[in-house]
Coordinates of C-alpha atoms in Angstrom, one line a residue:
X122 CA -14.5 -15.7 16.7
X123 CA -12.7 -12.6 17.9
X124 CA -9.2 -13.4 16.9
X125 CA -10.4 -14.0 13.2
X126 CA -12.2 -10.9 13.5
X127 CA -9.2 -9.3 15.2
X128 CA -7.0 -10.6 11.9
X129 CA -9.9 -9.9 9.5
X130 CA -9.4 -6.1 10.2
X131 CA -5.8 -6.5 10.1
X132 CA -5.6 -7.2 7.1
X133 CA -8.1 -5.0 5.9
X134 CA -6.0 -2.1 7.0
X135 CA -2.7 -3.3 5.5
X136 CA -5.1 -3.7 2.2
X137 CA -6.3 0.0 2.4
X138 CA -2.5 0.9 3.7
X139 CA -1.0 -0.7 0.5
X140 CA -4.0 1.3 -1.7
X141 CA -2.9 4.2 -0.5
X142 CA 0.7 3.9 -1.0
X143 CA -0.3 2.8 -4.8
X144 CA -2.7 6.2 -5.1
X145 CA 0.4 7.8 -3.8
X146 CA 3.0 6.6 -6.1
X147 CA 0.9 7.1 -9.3
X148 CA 0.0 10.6 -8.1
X149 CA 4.0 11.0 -7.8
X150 CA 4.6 9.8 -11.1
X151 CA 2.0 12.2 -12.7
X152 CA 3.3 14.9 -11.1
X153 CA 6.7 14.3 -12.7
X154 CA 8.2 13.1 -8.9
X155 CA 8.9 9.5 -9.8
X156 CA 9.3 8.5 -13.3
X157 CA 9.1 4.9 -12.8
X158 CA 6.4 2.6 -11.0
X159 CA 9.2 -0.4 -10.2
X160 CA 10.6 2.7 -8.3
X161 CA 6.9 2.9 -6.4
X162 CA 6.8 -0.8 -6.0
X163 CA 10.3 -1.5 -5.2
X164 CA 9.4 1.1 -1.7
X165 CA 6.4 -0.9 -1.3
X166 CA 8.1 -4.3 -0.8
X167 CA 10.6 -3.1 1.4
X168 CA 7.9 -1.5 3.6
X169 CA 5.8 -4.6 3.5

């Protein structure tokens, strides 16, 4: 059980991770910093 636990939590952090990057892009393209989300989700997929 503690290697499905193990990738349980792995994946829960890349989940928050990928959240976050989201929040962050959509904060950026309120604030006038990014004017397109594909832009925000283009960085996303390369990361990931």
């Amino acid at each position: 059980m503690e290697a499905a636990e193990n990738h349980q939590r792995i994946i829960q952090g890349q989940q928050e991770e990928t959240r976050r990057l989201v929040t962050a892009g959509l904060t950026q393209i309120k604030e006038g910093k990014t004017k397109d989300f594909n832009t925000v989700c283009d960085r996303l997929e390369k990361k990931y």
